[in-house]
Coordinates of C-alpha atoms and ligand atoms in Angstrom, one line a residue:
M10 CA 0.0 0.0 0.0
S11 CA 3.1 2.2 0.0
P12 CA 2.3 5.1 -2.3
L13 CA 5.8 5.1 -3.8
N14 CA 6.6 4.1 -7.4
K15 CA 3.5 5.7 -8.9
P16 CA 2.3 3.0 -11.4
E17 CA 1.9 3.6 -15.0
M18 CA -1.5 5.2 -15.5
I19 CA -4.0 3.1 -17.3
P20 CA -5.9 5.3 -19.8
V21 CA -8.8 6.6 -17.8
G22 CA -12.2 5.4 -18.7
V23 CA -10.9 2.4 -20.6
I24 CA -12.6 -0.6 -19.1
K25 CA -13.1 -3.3 -21.6
P26 CA -15.6 -6.1 -21.2
P27 CA -15.8 -8.9 -20.4
Y28 CA -15.3 -8.0 -16.8
T29 CA -13.6 -10.6 -14.8
Q30 CA -16.2 -12.2 -12.5
L31 CA -15.4 -12.1 -8.8
K32 CA -14.3 -15.5 -7.6
T33 CA -15.7 -16.9 -4.3
R34 CA -17.6 -14.0 -3.0
T35 CA -20.5 -13.6 -0.7
P36 CA -23.0 -11.1 -2.0
I37 CA -22.5 -7.7 -0.4
P38 CA -25.7 -5.9 0.6
M39 CA -25.9 -2.8 -1.6
A40 CA -28.0 0.2 -0.9
S41 CA -27.9 1.2 -4.6
P42 CA -28.5 -1.5 -7.2
A43 CA -27.0 0.7 -9.8
L44 CA -23.5 0.0 -8.3
D45 CA -22.0 -3.2 -9.6
L46 CA -19.1 -4.5 -7.5
T47 CA -17.9 -6.8 -10.3
L48 CA -16.8 -3.8 -12.3
I49 CA -13.8 -3.4 -10.0
A50 CA -12.5 -6.7 -11.1
S51 CA -11.7 -5.7 -14.7
G52 CA -8.0 -5.4 -14.3
R53 CA -6.0 -2.6 -12.6
E54 CA -8.1 0.5 -12.6
A55 CA -7.2 4.1 -11.9
F56 CA -9.7 4.5 -9.1
A57 CA -12.3 3.0 -6.9
A58 CA -14.2 4.3 -3.9
F59 CA -16.1 2.4 -1.2
V60 CA -18.4 4.8 0.5
G61 CA -21.3 4.4 2.9
D62 CA -23.6 7.4 2.6
D63 CA -25.3 9.4 -0.1
G64 CA -23.4 12.7 0.6
T65 CA -20.0 11.1 0.3
Q66 CA -21.1 9.2 -2.8
E67 CA -22.1 12.4 -4.4
V68 CA -18.8 14.0 -3.7
M69 CA -16.9 10.9 -4.9
T70 CA -19.0 10.8 -8.1
Q71 CA -18.1 14.4 -8.8
L72 CA -14.4 13.6 -8.2
A73 CA -14.6 10.7 -10.6
N74 CA -16.2 12.8 -13.3
E75 CA -13.7 15.6 -12.9
H76 CA -10.8 13.1 -13.4
G77 CA -12.5 11.2 -16.2
W78 CA -12.8 8.1 -14.1
S79 CA -15.9 5.9 -14.4
E80 CA -18.7 6.7 -12.0
S81 CA -19.3 3.0 -11.7
R82 CA -16.1 2.8 -9.5
V83 CA -17.9 4.7 -6.7
L84 CA -19.2 1.6 -4.9
N85 CA -21.6 1.3 -2.0
G86 CA -20.1 -0.1 1.2
G87 CA -17.1 0.6 3.4
V88 CA -13.7 -0.9 4.2
T89 CA -15.2 -4.4 4.9
E90 CA -16.7 -4.5 1.4
A91 CA -13.4 -3.1 -0.1
I92 CA -11.5 -6.0 1.5
Q93 CA -13.9 -8.6 0.2
V94 CA -14.0 -7.2 -3.3
L95 CA -10.3 -6.6 -3.7
A96 CA -9.2 -9.9 -2.2
D97 CA -8.6 -11.6 -5.5
V98 CA -8.4 -8.8 -8.1
P99 CA -5.8 -6.2 -8.9
T100 CA -6.3 -3.2 -6.6
P101 CA -6.9 0.3 -8.2
E102 CA -4.1 2.9 -8.3
L103 CA -6.2 5.1 -6.0
L104 CA -8.5 3.6 -3.5
V105 CA -10.9 5.7 -1.3
V106 CA -12.4 3.7 1.6
D107 CA -14.9 4.8 4.2
L108 CA -14.0 3.5 7.7
T109 CA -17.4 4.5 9.2
G110 CA -18.9 1.6 11.1
A111 CA -15.7 -0.4 11.3
D112 CA -15.3 -1.6 14.9
D113 CA -11.6 -1.4 14.8
P114 CA -10.5 0.9 11.9
L115 CA -6.8 0.1 12.3
A116 CA -7.4 -3.6 12.1
A117 CA -9.6 -3.1 9.1
I118 CA -6.9 -1.1 7.4
D119 CA -4.4 -3.9 8.2
R120 CA -6.7 -6.4 6.5
L121 CA -7.1 -4.0 3.6
A122 CA -3.3 -3.7 3.3
A123 CA -3.0 -7.4 3.1
V124 CA -5.2 -7.5 -0.1
C125 CA -3.8 -4.3 -1.6
D126 CA -1.0 -4.1 -4.2
E127 CA 2.2 -2.4 -3.1
N128 CA 1.6 0.8 -5.0
T129 CA -2.1 1.4 -4.3
R130 CA -2.6 4.9 -2.8
V131 CA -5.3 4.7 -0.1
I132 CA -7.3 7.6 1.2
A133 CA -9.5 6.8 4.2
L134 CA -12.6 8.6 5.3
G135 CA -14.3 8.5 8.7
E136 CA -16.2 10.2 11.4
L137 CA -13.7 9.8 14.2
N138 CA -11.9 13.1 15.0
D139 CA -9.0 11.5 16.8
I140 CA -5.3 12.4 16.3
T141 CA -4.1 9.0 17.5
L142 CA -6.2 7.3 14.9
Y143 CA -4.9 9.7 12.3
R144 CA -1.3 9.1 13.2
S145 CA -1.7 5.3 13.3
L146 CA -3.4 5.3 9.9
I147 CA -0.7 7.4 8.3
D148 CA 1.9 5.1 9.9
Q149 CA 0.1 2.1 8.4
G150 CA 0.6 3.7 4.9
V151 CA -2.7 5.4 4.5
E152 CA -2.0 8.5 2.5
E153 CA -4.7 10.7 4.0
Y154 CA -7.5 10.5 6.5
L155 CA -10.4 12.9 5.9
L156 CA -13.2 13.6 8.2
K157 CA -16.8 13.3 7.0
P158 CA -18.7 15.1 5.8
I159 CA -16.2 15.3 2.9
S160 CA -16.0 18.4 0.8
A161 CA -15.1 18.4 -2.8
P162 CA -12.0 20.6 -2.4
A163 CA -10.7 18.4 0.5
I164 CA -10.9 15.2 -1.5
E165 CA -9.5 16.9 -4.6
A166 CA -6.6 18.3 -2.6
A167 CA -5.9 14.9 -1.1
V168 CA -6.0 13.2 -4.5
T169 CA -3.7 15.7 -6.2
A170 CA -1.3 16.1 -3.3
A171 CA 2.1 14.5 -3.9
P172 CA 2.0 11.0 -2.5
R173 CA 3.4 10.8 1.0
Q174 CA 7.0 9.6 1.0
K175 CA 6.5 7.1 3.7
G176 CA 7.8 3.6 4.3
S177 CA 10.5 4.0 1.7
A178 CA 13.8 2.4 2.4
T179 CA 15.5 4.8 0.0
Q180 CA 13.9 8.1 0.7
E181 CA 14.4 10.0 3.8
V182 CA 11.3 11.1 5.7
K183 CA 11.7 14.1 8.0
N184 CA 10.6 13.8 11.5
G185 CA 10.9 17.4 12.5
R186 CA 11.3 18.5 16.0
Q187 CA 8.4 20.4 17.6
I188 CA 9.2 23.1 20.1
V189 CA 6.3 24.6 22.0
V190 CA 6.9 28.1 23.5
V191 CA 4.5 29.5 26.2
G192 CA 4.8 32.6 28.3
A193 CA 4.2 32.2 32.0
R194 CA 2.8 35.7 32.0
G195 CA 2.0 38.4 29.4
G196 CA 4.9 40.5 28.2
V197 CA 7.7 38.3 29.4
G198 CA 9.0 37.9 25.8
S199 CA 7.6 34.5 24.7
S200 CA 7.0 35.8 21.1
T201 CA 10.5 37.3 21.0
V202 CA 12.0 34.0 22.1
A203 CA 9.9 32.0 19.7
V204 CA 10.6 34.1 16.6
N205 CA 14.3 34.4 17.3
L206 CA 14.8 30.7 18.0
A207 CA 13.1 29.9 14.7
W208 CA 15.1 32.6 12.8
L209 CA 18.4 31.3 14.2
M210 CA 17.6 27.7 13.4
A211 CA 16.7 28.7 9.8
T212 CA 19.5 31.2 9.3
D213 CA 22.4 30.1 11.5
Q214 CA 21.8 26.4 11.3
N215 CA 20.3 26.4 7.8
L216 CA 17.5 24.1 8.8
R217 CA 14.0 24.1 7.3
V218 CA 11.9 25.9 9.9
A219 CA 8.2 26.7 10.3
V220 CA 7.1 29.0 13.1
I221 CA 3.5 29.0 14.2
D222 CA 1.7 31.7 16.1
F223 CA -1.3 30.1 17.8
D224 CA -2.3 33.5 19.3
L225 CA -4.8 34.1 16.5
Y226 CA -6.0 37.5 17.7
F227 CA -3.1 39.1 19.3
G228 CA -0.1 37.3 17.9
T229 CA 2.9 39.4 17.1
I230 CA 5.2 36.9 15.2
A231 CA 4.0 38.0 11.8
L232 CA 4.3 41.6 12.8
S233 CA 7.9 41.1 14.1
L234 CA 8.8 39.7 10.7
D235 CA 7.0 42.5 8.8
L236 CA 4.6 40.0 7.2
E237 CA 1.0 40.1 6.3
P238 CA -0.6 36.8 7.4
G239 CA -3.4 35.6 5.2
R240 CA -6.6 33.8 6.4
G241 CA -5.5 30.3 5.4
F242 CA -4.1 29.4 8.8
R243 CA -7.4 30.3 10.6
D244 CA -9.3 28.3 8.0
A245 CA -7.0 25.3 8.5
L246 CA -7.5 25.3 12.2
A247 CA -11.3 25.2 11.9
N248 CA -11.3 22.4 9.3
P249 CA -9.4 19.2 10.1
G250 CA -10.9 17.7 7.0
R251 CA -9.1 20.3 4.9
I252 CA -5.6 19.8 6.4
D253 CA -3.4 18.5 3.8
G254 CA 0.0 19.4 2.2
L255 CA -1.5 21.7 -0.4
F256 CA -3.8 23.5 1.9
I257 CA -1.0 24.1 4.4
E258 CA 1.4 25.2 1.7
R259 CA -1.1 27.9 0.6
A260 CA -1.6 29.0 4.2
M261 CA 2.1 29.5 4.9
V262 CA 3.8 32.8 4.5
R263 CA 7.4 32.5 3.1
V264 CA 10.2 34.5 4.8
S265 CA 13.0 32.7 2.9
D266 CA 13.5 29.4 1.1
N267 CA 13.8 27.6 4.4
F268 CA 11.8 29.8 6.8
F269 CA 8.0 29.9 6.8
V270 CA 5.3 31.4 9.1
L271 CA 1.8 30.3 10.0
A272 CA 0.0 33.2 11.7
S273 CA -3.3 35.1 11.7
E274 CA -4.6 38.5 12.5
T275 CA -8.2 37.7 13.2
S276 CA -10.4 40.6 13.9
L277 CA -11.8 40.7 17.4
D278 CA -15.4 40.3 16.4
Q279 CA -14.7 37.2 14.4
P280 CA -15.0 34.0 16.5
V281 CA -12.4 31.3 15.8
D282 CA -13.4 27.8 15.5
F283 CA -10.3 26.3 17.0
D284 CA -10.1 22.5 16.7
P285 CA -7.2 21.0 18.6
V286 CA -7.2 18.0 16.3
A287 CA -6.7 20.3 13.3
A288 CA -3.8 21.9 15.1
E289 CA -2.2 18.5 15.9
M290 CA -2.7 17.3 12.3
L291 CA -1.2 20.5 11.1
V292 CA 2.0 20.0 13.2
E293 CA 2.0 16.3 12.2
H294 CA 2.1 17.3 8.5
L295 CA 4.7 20.0 9.1
R296 CA 7.0 17.5 10.8
Q297 CA 7.3 15.7 7.5
E298 CA 8.4 18.8 5.7
F299 CA 10.4 20.7 8.2
D300 CA 13.4 20.1 10.5
C301 CA 12.0 22.2 13.3
I302 CA 8.5 23.6 14.1
V303 CA 8.5 26.3 16.7
A304 CA 4.9 26.9 17.9
E305 CA 4.0 29.7 20.3
V306 CA 0.9 28.9 22.2
P307 CA -0.9 31.3 24.5
R308 CA -1.1 29.8 28.0
G309 CA -5.0 29.9 28.0
L310 CA -5.1 27.9 24.8
L311 CA -2.5 25.4 26.1
T312 CA -4.3 24.8 29.3
A313 CA -7.6 24.3 27.5
Y314 CA -6.0 21.9 25.0
P315 CA -3.2 20.0 26.7
S316 CA -3.0 17.6 23.8
L317 CA -1.1 20.4 22.0
L318 CA 1.8 19.3 24.1
S319 CA 1.5 15.6 23.6
A320 CA 4.1 15.4 20.7
A321 CA 6.4 18.3 21.7
D322 CA 10.1 17.5 21.8
S323 CA 10.6 20.6 23.9
A324 CA 8.2 22.8 25.8
L325 CA 9.6 26.1 26.8
V326 CA 8.1 28.1 29.7
V327 CA 9.3 31.6 29.3
S328 CA 9.1 33.9 32.4
D329 CA 10.8 37.0 33.8
L330 CA 12.4 36.8 37.2
S331 CA 9.5 38.4 39.0
L332 CA 7.7 36.8 41.9
A333 CA 4.5 36.5 40.0
G334 CA 6.4 35.1 37.0
M335 CA 7.9 32.5 39.3
R336 CA 4.6 31.5 40.7
D337 CA 3.0 31.1 37.3
T338 CA 6.1 29.2 36.0
V339 CA 5.6 26.7 38.8
R340 CA 2.0 26.1 37.9
L341 CA 2.6 26.0 34.2
A342 CA 5.7 23.8 34.6
E343 CA 3.6 21.3 36.6
F344 CA 1.0 21.3 33.8
V345 CA 3.6 20.9 31.1
K346 CA 5.2 17.9 32.9
N347 CA 1.9 16.2 32.9
A348 CA 0.9 16.9 29.3
A349 CA 4.2 16.8 27.4
P350 CA 6.6 13.9 27.0
V351 CA 9.1 13.3 29.8
G352 CA 12.1 15.7 29.7
A353 CA 10.4 18.1 27.3
L354 CA 10.1 20.9 29.9
K355 CA 12.6 23.8 29.7
V356 CA 12.4 27.0 31.7
V357 CA 13.7 30.2 30.1
A358 CA 14.2 33.3 32.3
N359 CA 14.0 36.3 29.9
R360 CA 14.6 40.0 30.5
A361 CA 16.8 39.3 33.4
G362 CA 17.9 42.6 35.0
A363 CA 15.0 44.5 33.6
V364 CA 13.8 45.5 37.1
K365 CA 16.4 46.7 39.4
K366 CA 14.5 46.1 42.6
G367 CA 12.3 43.2 43.5
E368 CA 13.6 40.8 40.8
L369 CA 14.6 37.3 42.0
S370 CA 18.1 36.0 41.3
K371 CA 18.4 32.9 39.2
E372 CA 19.3 30.9 42.4
E373 CA 16.3 32.3 44.4
F374 CA 14.0 31.5 41.6
Q375 CA 15.2 28.0 41.2
K376 CA 15.2 27.3 44.9
T377 CA 11.8 28.7 45.6
A378 CA 10.2 27.2 42.5
D379 CA 12.1 23.9 42.9
L380 CA 12.8 24.1 39.2
K381 CA 15.9 24.3 37.1
I382 CA 16.2 27.4 34.9
D383 CA 17.7 26.1 31.6
C384 CA 18.5 29.5 30.1
V385 CA 18.8 33.0 31.3
L386 CA 18.5 35.8 28.7
P387 CA 19.4 39.3 29.8
Q388 CA 17.3 42.4 29.3
D389 CA 18.9 44.0 26.3
L390 CA 17.1 47.1 25.1
K391 CA 19.0 48.1 22.0
P392 CA 18.5 44.9 20.1
A393 CA 14.8 45.0 21.1
V394 CA 14.4 48.5 19.8
D395 CA 16.4 48.0 16.6
S396 CA 14.4 44.8 15.9
V397 CA 11.1 46.7 16.0
G398 CA 12.6 49.5 13.8
A399 CA 13.8 47.0 11.2
G400 CA 10.9 44.7 11.2
K401 CA 13.3 41.8 11.8
P402 CA 14.1 39.6 14.8
M403 CA 16.8 40.7 17.2
A404 CA 19.0 37.9 15.9
A405 CA 18.9 39.5 12.5
V406 CA 19.9 43.0 13.7
A407 CA 22.0 42.3 16.7
G408 CA 23.7 38.9 16.2
R409 CA 26.5 39.6 18.6
S410 CA 24.4 40.9 21.5
K411 CA 24.3 38.9 24.8
V412 CA 20.6 38.1 24.4
V413 CA 21.1 36.7 20.9
S414 CA 24.2 34.7 22.0
G415 CA 22.0 33.1 24.7
L416 CA 19.3 32.4 22.2
R417 CA 21.8 31.0 19.7
L418 CA 23.0 28.4 22.3
L419 CA 19.4 27.5 23.2
S420 CA 18.4 27.2 19.5
R421 CA 21.2 24.7 18.9
E422 CA 20.3 22.7 22.0
L423 CA 16.7 22.5 20.9
S424 CA 17.3 21.6 17.2
G425 CA 20.0 19.1 18.2
V426 CA 22.7 20.8 16.2
E427 CA 26.0 20.7 18.0
P428 CA 27.3 24.0 19.3
V429 CA 30.1 25.3 17.1
A430 CA 33.5 25.3 18.6
S431 CA 34.7 28.7 19.8
T432 CA 35.3 31.1 17.0
S433 CA 37.8 33.2 18.9
P434 CA 40.7 33.8 16.6
L435 CA 43.2 33.3 19.5
K436 CA 41.7 30.0 20.4
R437 CA 41.9 28.9 16.8
L438 CA 45.6 30.0 16.7
F439 CA 46.4 28.0 19.8
K440 CA 44.7 24.9 18.5
R441 CA 47.1 24.5 15.6
Ligands
ATP1 N1 15.5 40.1 26.4 C1 14.9 41.2 26.1 N2 15.5 42.4 26.2 C2 14.8 43.6 26.0 N3 13.5 43.6 25.5 C3 12.9 42.4 25.3 C4 13.5 41.2 25.6 N4 12.6 40.2 25.3 C5 11.5 40.8 24.9 N5 11.7 42.1 24.9 C6 10.7 43.2 24.6 O1 9.6 43.0 25.5 C7 8.4 43.3 24.8 C8 7.4 42.1 25.0 O2 8.0 41.0 24.3 P1 7.0 39.9 23.6 O3 6.0 40.6 22.7 O4 7.9 39.0 23.0 O5 6.4 39.3 24.9 P2 5.2 38.3 25.0 O6 5.4 37.5 26.2 O7 5.0 37.6 23.7 O8 4.0 39.3 25.2 P3 2.4 39.1 25.1 O9 2.0 38.4 26.3 O10 1.8 40.4 24.9 O11 2.2 38.2 23.9 C9 8.7 43.6 23.4 O12 8.8 45.0 23.2 C10 10.1 43.0 23.2 O13 10.8 43.7 22.2
MG2 MG1 3.3 37.5 22.4

């Protein structure tokens, strides 16, 4: 079922009688007598769909017509019927199966895989909005899982998307790192940290990086990069069924060849239909295309949807060194420890030295909070001001400042790129 090695296309619409009769087959109850399952047995076809309801059938028929495939390949049934029908005949190049009603969709897909030819592309449809199911299906070689009701653009995008490069021994599949950034309090610099880390990974380390601003109303990541975010990101978050490579590609704003942004400037009177499964699917897709995904999530959203942390490689809680910051860091860190994988939590103290009186020292903060601070970034006004003036991150305008040096070290630790050996000319001289 691996979608690699796209087979030679059989001229569409060419189905020559006599159709091979299905061998030992128990009759399948059919809602529509117009559909003839035996049609699928006429050699390797371009397309077949097994769908269980009228709405889906209509959309699939439209798809077939648009691609010049025979409508008769839209069959009534679901994955069980697909398994029965395809057991002894060549499987089509593209197979759409409805998982609705299957007791165990994963087991059903396993059985389907056993009767499918190597290079059949499978798109699954279903009603279960569940990221674990989605991941497992993709792992099993299903190319896309779309939620019902299916829209014509969603199925069209899934069909025309480049086949997933999964399960190939020869082709490398990215499994990008996900870094979640959350501010313990407002104004502590979480957006600054997120955008600079992403910029450093893309520019210093030459990695493919996507930065996501989940603060859909008040996010400042696009602003700090002087970008105009479109509405694609907001649409994607409301429609898990539309999340696919093409859709995401359209929603992303390009900063450079290897640095992309997903952000939104939603007007305040516009409600956002945030679906956490859509967000997880989105990140899951991006992981296949990018080396690092830096996602800034407002703390309210994160606590409402802890599943946003479930696949994070690192979860950064950014705070200042104030007492209130420490208190909120403790609470948020506890939350992150429970929701994110073990060891993902990192505490970043930003704007250290900003307040002369009343600020905790690193040691006081760590002792009272019973938490390790992984990185301290100083308050550094000039880079911050220059950054705003230039519409670029601090790292782009003040690469040698202390705050950017700290961020650079942190970015390497998070992306897994080894720190470069000291570039001091004297040290290089002595090394010879
Ligand atoms: N280390 C730093 N030194 C100096 N200024 C900083 C530093 N970090 C952030 N700032 C500045 O602090 C302000 C707030 O930063 P930022 O917008 O990143 O915070 P935030 O936590 O995302 O805020 P919000 O809660 O409003 O989203 C900005 O003007 C930024 O330039
Ligand atoms: Mg912010």
